[in-house]
């Protein structure tokens, strides 16, 4: 089975390595010739392909001569209008529509759920619209690929991706007035890869899944654990608790479809300060 990954980045590259190790024929894209050459040396077929927002690159037609296409190009910022990202997706969808691709895994984000924290869990069945979504760009991106499609589509909404040298406590080391009393919606890179592969191997098409570790420890617990285990400075102070409630994302659906988390608790996530995934 041939698989193409648009975006051999922090998630896309290790995903490509894992799929290839399982016998898939994998090709992926990167925006620079230098990175393309580096990836080629790892034994993964890579082509230069950039959405600017129109497609530019060298010999990228094979990206769309595959059975399954995985899209891993997130919006650059939730604060921007997102017009550039949506233009990228429009061109990409046009290319897909005119190709042999019949199955797509679209990597999205749990930021699509409402910003207003509530004492509840958000499930995939949550009724979302442009008025209540927490990320209008992500919402429009999902809708673009869901509407008028001639392919099977599964959307995976990942929480905060962690692993490698992405250590939560590193970003708040030595800082003051850090929010520590809310709970997290993290996922380890091993489970992010695992969920994508589970969808493909089990043929779970035309579904939407949340990709978040089942346990949601408090931020303070994680930062303090990271400081001890990786020699980081803990936050100097935490902001006082207030009325903000936990905004939790449920991953029960993917578990109901048989997936077992490798790293279910963010307190047990393993990292490597020197690793670059």
Coordinates of C-alpha atoms in Angstrom, one line a residue:
X1 CA 0.0 0.0 0.0
X2 CA 1.3 3.4 -1.0
X3 CA 1.1 6.3 1.6
X4 CA 2.0 9.9 1.0
X5 CA 2.6 12.4 3.9
X6 CA 2.2 16.1 3.1
X7 CA 4.6 17.6 5.6
X8 CA 7.5 15.6 6.9
X9 CA 7.8 17.7 10.1
X10 CA 7.7 17.0 13.8
X11 CA 4.9 14.4 13.4
X12 CA 5.2 13.6 9.7
X13 CA 8.8 12.4 9.7
X14 CA 8.7 9.8 12.6
X15 CA 5.3 8.7 11.2
X16 CA 6.9 8.0 7.8
X17 CA 9.7 6.0 9.5
X18 CA 7.2 4.0 11.4
X19 CA 4.9 3.3 8.5
X20 CA 7.9 2.3 6.3
X21 CA 9.1 -0.1 9.0
X22 CA 5.6 -1.8 8.8
X23 CA 5.9 -2.5 5.1
X24 CA 4.2 0.5 3.6
X25 CA 5.6 2.3 0.6
X26 CA 6.0 5.9 1.9
X27 CA 6.7 9.1 0.1
X28 CA 6.6 12.5 1.8
X29 CA 7.1 16.2 1.2
X30 CA 9.3 18.9 2.6
X31 CA 9.6 22.6 1.7
X32 CA 13.4 22.8 1.3
X33 CA 15.9 21.0 -0.8
X34 CA 18.3 20.7 2.1
X35 CA 15.8 18.9 4.3
X36 CA 14.7 16.8 1.3
X37 CA 18.3 15.5 0.9
X38 CA 18.6 14.9 4.7
X39 CA 15.5 12.8 4.7
X40 CA 16.5 10.9 1.6
X41 CA 19.6 9.8 3.6
X42 CA 17.3 8.3 6.2
X43 CA 16.0 6.0 3.5
X44 CA 12.6 7.8 3.1
X45 CA 11.6 9.0 -0.4
X46 CA 11.1 12.7 -0.1
X47 CA 10.3 15.5 -2.6
X48 CA 10.4 19.2 -2.4
X49 CA 6.8 20.5 -2.4
X50 CA 5.5 23.8 -1.0
X51 CA 2.1 25.4 -0.9
X52 CA 2.8 29.1 -1.3
X53 CA -0.3 28.9 -1.3
X54 CA -0.2 27.5 -4.9
X55 CA 1.9 24.3 -5.3
X56 CA 5.5 24.7 -6.2
X57 CA 8.4 22.2 -6.2
X58 CA 10.2 19.6 -8.1
X59 CA 8.7 16.3 -9.3
X60 CA 5.8 16.2 -6.7
X61 CA 3.3 14.3 -8.9
X62 CA 4.1 11.0 -7.1
X63 CA 2.8 12.5 -3.8
X64 CA -0.7 12.1 -5.3
X65 CA -0.1 8.7 -7.0
X66 CA -0.9 6.8 -3.8
X67 CA -3.6 4.9 -2.0
X68 CA -3.6 7.0 1.2
X69 CA -2.7 10.7 1.7
X70 CA -1.9 12.0 5.2
X71 CA -2.1 15.8 5.6
X72 CA 0.0 17.2 8.4
X73 CA 0.2 21.0 7.7
X74 CA -1.4 22.9 10.6
X75 CA -2.2 26.6 10.5
X76 CA 0.8 28.7 11.5
X77 CA -1.0 30.6 14.2
X78 CA -4.5 30.7 15.8
X79 CA -4.2 34.4 16.0
X80 CA -3.8 35.0 12.2
X81 CA -6.8 35.2 9.9
X82 CA -5.9 31.8 8.5
X83 CA -6.6 32.9 4.9
X84 CA -3.2 31.7 3.7
X85 CA -3.7 28.3 5.3
X86 CA -7.1 27.9 3.8
X87 CA -5.8 28.9 0.3
X88 CA -3.1 26.2 0.8
X89 CA -5.8 23.6 1.5
X90 CA -8.0 24.7 -1.4
X91 CA -5.1 24.1 -3.8
X92 CA -4.3 20.8 -2.1
X93 CA -7.9 19.6 -2.3
X94 CA -8.0 20.4 -6.0
X95 CA -4.9 18.3 -6.6
X96 CA -6.4 15.5 -4.5
X97 CA -9.7 15.6 -6.4
X98 CA -8.0 15.2 -9.7
X99 CA -5.7 12.3 -8.5
X100 CA -6.1 8.6 -7.7
X101 CA -6.1 9.3 -3.9
X102 CA -9.3 7.8 -2.4
X103 CA -8.4 7.9 1.3
X104 CA -7.2 10.8 3.4
X105 CA -6.2 11.2 7.0
X106 CA -6.5 14.9 7.9
X107 CA -4.5 16.0 11.0
X108 CA -6.5 18.6 12.9
X109 CA -6.3 20.0 16.4
X110 CA -8.4 19.9 19.6
X111 CA -8.2 23.7 19.5
X112 CA -11.3 23.4 17.3
X113 CA -13.4 23.0 20.4
X114 CA -14.9 26.0 22.2
X115 CA -12.4 28.3 24.0
X116 CA -14.8 28.8 27.0
X117 CA -13.7 26.1 29.5
X118 CA -16.5 24.1 31.1
X119 CA -16.6 21.4 33.7
X120 CA -17.2 18.7 31.1
X121 CA -15.4 16.7 28.4
X122 CA -15.5 17.5 24.8
X123 CA -16.4 14.6 22.5
X124 CA -16.2 14.2 18.7
X125 CA -20.0 14.6 18.6
X126 CA -19.8 18.2 19.9
X127 CA -21.9 20.5 17.7
X128 CA -19.5 23.0 16.3
X129 CA -20.0 26.0 14.2
X130 CA -18.2 29.3 13.3
X131 CA -19.7 31.0 16.3
X132 CA -18.6 28.5 19.0
X133 CA -15.4 27.0 17.6
X134 CA -12.2 27.8 19.4
X135 CA -10.3 27.9 16.1
X136 CA -12.2 29.3 13.1
X137 CA -9.3 28.5 10.7
X138 CA -9.2 24.8 11.8
X139 CA -12.9 24.6 11.6
X140 CA -13.0 25.9 8.0
X141 CA -10.1 23.6 7.1
X142 CA -11.9 20.5 8.3
X143 CA -15.1 21.7 6.5
X144 CA -13.2 22.2 3.3
X145 CA -12.2 18.6 3.1
X146 CA -15.5 17.3 4.4
X147 CA -17.6 19.0 1.7
X148 CA -18.0 17.8 -1.8
X149 CA -15.5 15.0 -1.5
X150 CA -14.8 12.0 -3.7
X151 CA -12.7 10.2 -1.1
X152 CA -12.9 8.6 2.3
X153 CA -11.8 11.0 5.0
X154 CA -10.9 10.5 8.6
X155 CA -10.0 13.5 10.8
X156 CA -7.8 13.2 13.8
X157 CA -7.8 16.1 16.3
X158 CA -4.6 16.0 18.4
X159 CA -4.1 17.6 21.7
X160 CA -0.7 19.1 22.7
X161 CA 2.0 17.0 21.0
X162 CA 4.8 16.0 23.3
X163 CA 7.9 13.8 23.2
X164 CA 11.5 14.1 22.0
X165 CA 12.7 17.4 23.2
X166 CA 9.2 18.9 23.5
X167 CA 9.1 18.9 27.3
X168 CA 6.3 21.0 28.8
X169 CA 8.3 22.0 31.8
X170 CA 11.1 23.3 29.6
X171 CA 8.9 26.1 28.4
X172 CA 8.1 27.4 31.9
X173 CA 11.4 26.8 33.6
X174 CA 12.2 29.6 36.0
X175 CA 9.2 31.7 35.0
X176 CA 6.8 33.5 37.3
X177 CA 3.0 33.5 37.6
X178 CA 2.6 30.3 35.6
X179 CA -0.8 28.7 35.3
X180 CA -0.6 25.4 37.1
X181 CA -4.1 24.6 38.4
X182 CA -5.7 23.5 35.2
X183 CA -5.4 20.0 33.6
X184 CA -3.8 19.2 30.3
X185 CA -4.8 17.6 27.0
X186 CA -1.5 16.2 25.9
X187 CA -0.5 13.3 23.7
X188 CA 2.9 11.6 23.3
X189 CA 4.4 11.3 19.8
X190 CA 4.3 7.5 20.1
X191 CA 0.5 7.6 20.5
X192 CA 0.1 10.2 17.8
X193 CA 1.8 7.9 15.4
X194 CA 0.0 4.9 16.8
X195 CA -3.5 6.4 16.3
X196 CA -2.8 7.3 12.7
X197 CA -1.5 3.8 12.0
X198 CA -4.5 2.3 13.8
X199 CA -6.9 4.2 11.6
X200 CA -5.1 3.0 8.5
X201 CA -4.6 -0.6 9.6
X202 CA -8.2 -1.0 10.8
X203 CA -9.8 0.9 8.0
X204 CA -11.5 3.4 10.2
X205 CA -12.7 5.7 7.5
X206 CA -15.2 8.6 7.5
X207 CA -14.7 9.1 11.2
X208 CA -13.5 11.9 13.5
X209 CA -11.2 11.0 16.5
X210 CA -9.7 13.0 19.3
X211 CA -6.1 12.1 19.9
X212 CA -5.5 12.9 23.6
X213 CA -4.0 10.9 26.4
X214 CA -6.8 9.5 28.6
X215 CA -5.4 11.0 31.9
X216 CA -5.3 14.7 32.5
X217 CA -3.0 15.7 35.3
X218 CA -2.6 19.2 36.5
X219 CA 0.0 21.4 34.7
X220 CA 1.8 22.0 38.0
X221 CA 2.3 18.3 38.6
X222 CA 3.8 17.9 35.1
X223 CA 6.1 20.9 35.4
X224 CA 7.4 19.8 38.8
X225 CA 8.0 16.2 37.5
X226 CA 9.8 17.5 34.4
X227 CA 12.1 19.7 36.6
X228 CA 13.1 16.7 38.8
X229 CA 13.6 14.2 35.9
X230 CA 15.3 16.4 33.4
X231 CA 17.2 18.9 35.6
X232 CA 15.1 21.9 34.7
X233 CA 14.3 24.8 36.9
X234 CA 10.7 24.6 38.1
X235 CA 8.5 27.7 37.7
X236 CA 9.4 30.4 40.3
X237 CA 5.7 31.0 41.1
X238 CA 2.2 30.0 40.0
X239 CA -0.8 32.2 39.4
X240 CA -3.5 31.8 42.0
X241 CA -6.4 29.5 41.1
X242 CA -9.5 31.3 39.8
X243 CA -12.9 30.4 38.4
X244 CA -11.5 28.9 35.1
X245 CA -12.6 25.3 34.9
X246 CA -10.8 22.5 33.2
X247 CA -11.4 22.2 29.4
X248 CA -11.0 18.5 28.9
X249 CA -11.0 16.5 25.7
X250 CA -12.1 12.9 25.6
X251 CA -10.3 10.2 23.7
X252 CA -12.8 7.5 24.6
X253 CA -14.0 7.0 21.0
X254 CA -10.6 5.8 19.6
X255 CA -10.3 3.5 22.6
X256 CA -13.8 2.1 21.9
X257 CA -12.4 1.3 18.4
X258 CA -9.7 -0.8 20.0
X259 CA -6.7 1.5 20.3
X260 CA -4.7 1.1 23.5
X261 CA -2.5 4.0 24.5
X262 CA 1.2 3.5 24.9
X263 CA 1.6 6.5 27.1
X264 CA -1.8 7.1 28.7
X265 CA -0.6 9.4 31.5
X266 CA 1.4 12.6 30.7
X267 CA 3.1 12.3 34.0
X268 CA 4.8 9.3 32.6
X269 CA 5.8 10.7 29.3
X270 CA 9.5 10.1 28.3
X271 CA 11.6 12.9 26.7
X272 CA 15.1 13.5 25.4
X273 CA 16.6 17.0 25.8
X274 CA 18.9 16.4 22.9
X275 CA 16.6 14.6 20.5
X276 CA 15.2 16.2 17.4
X277 CA 12.3 14.2 16.1

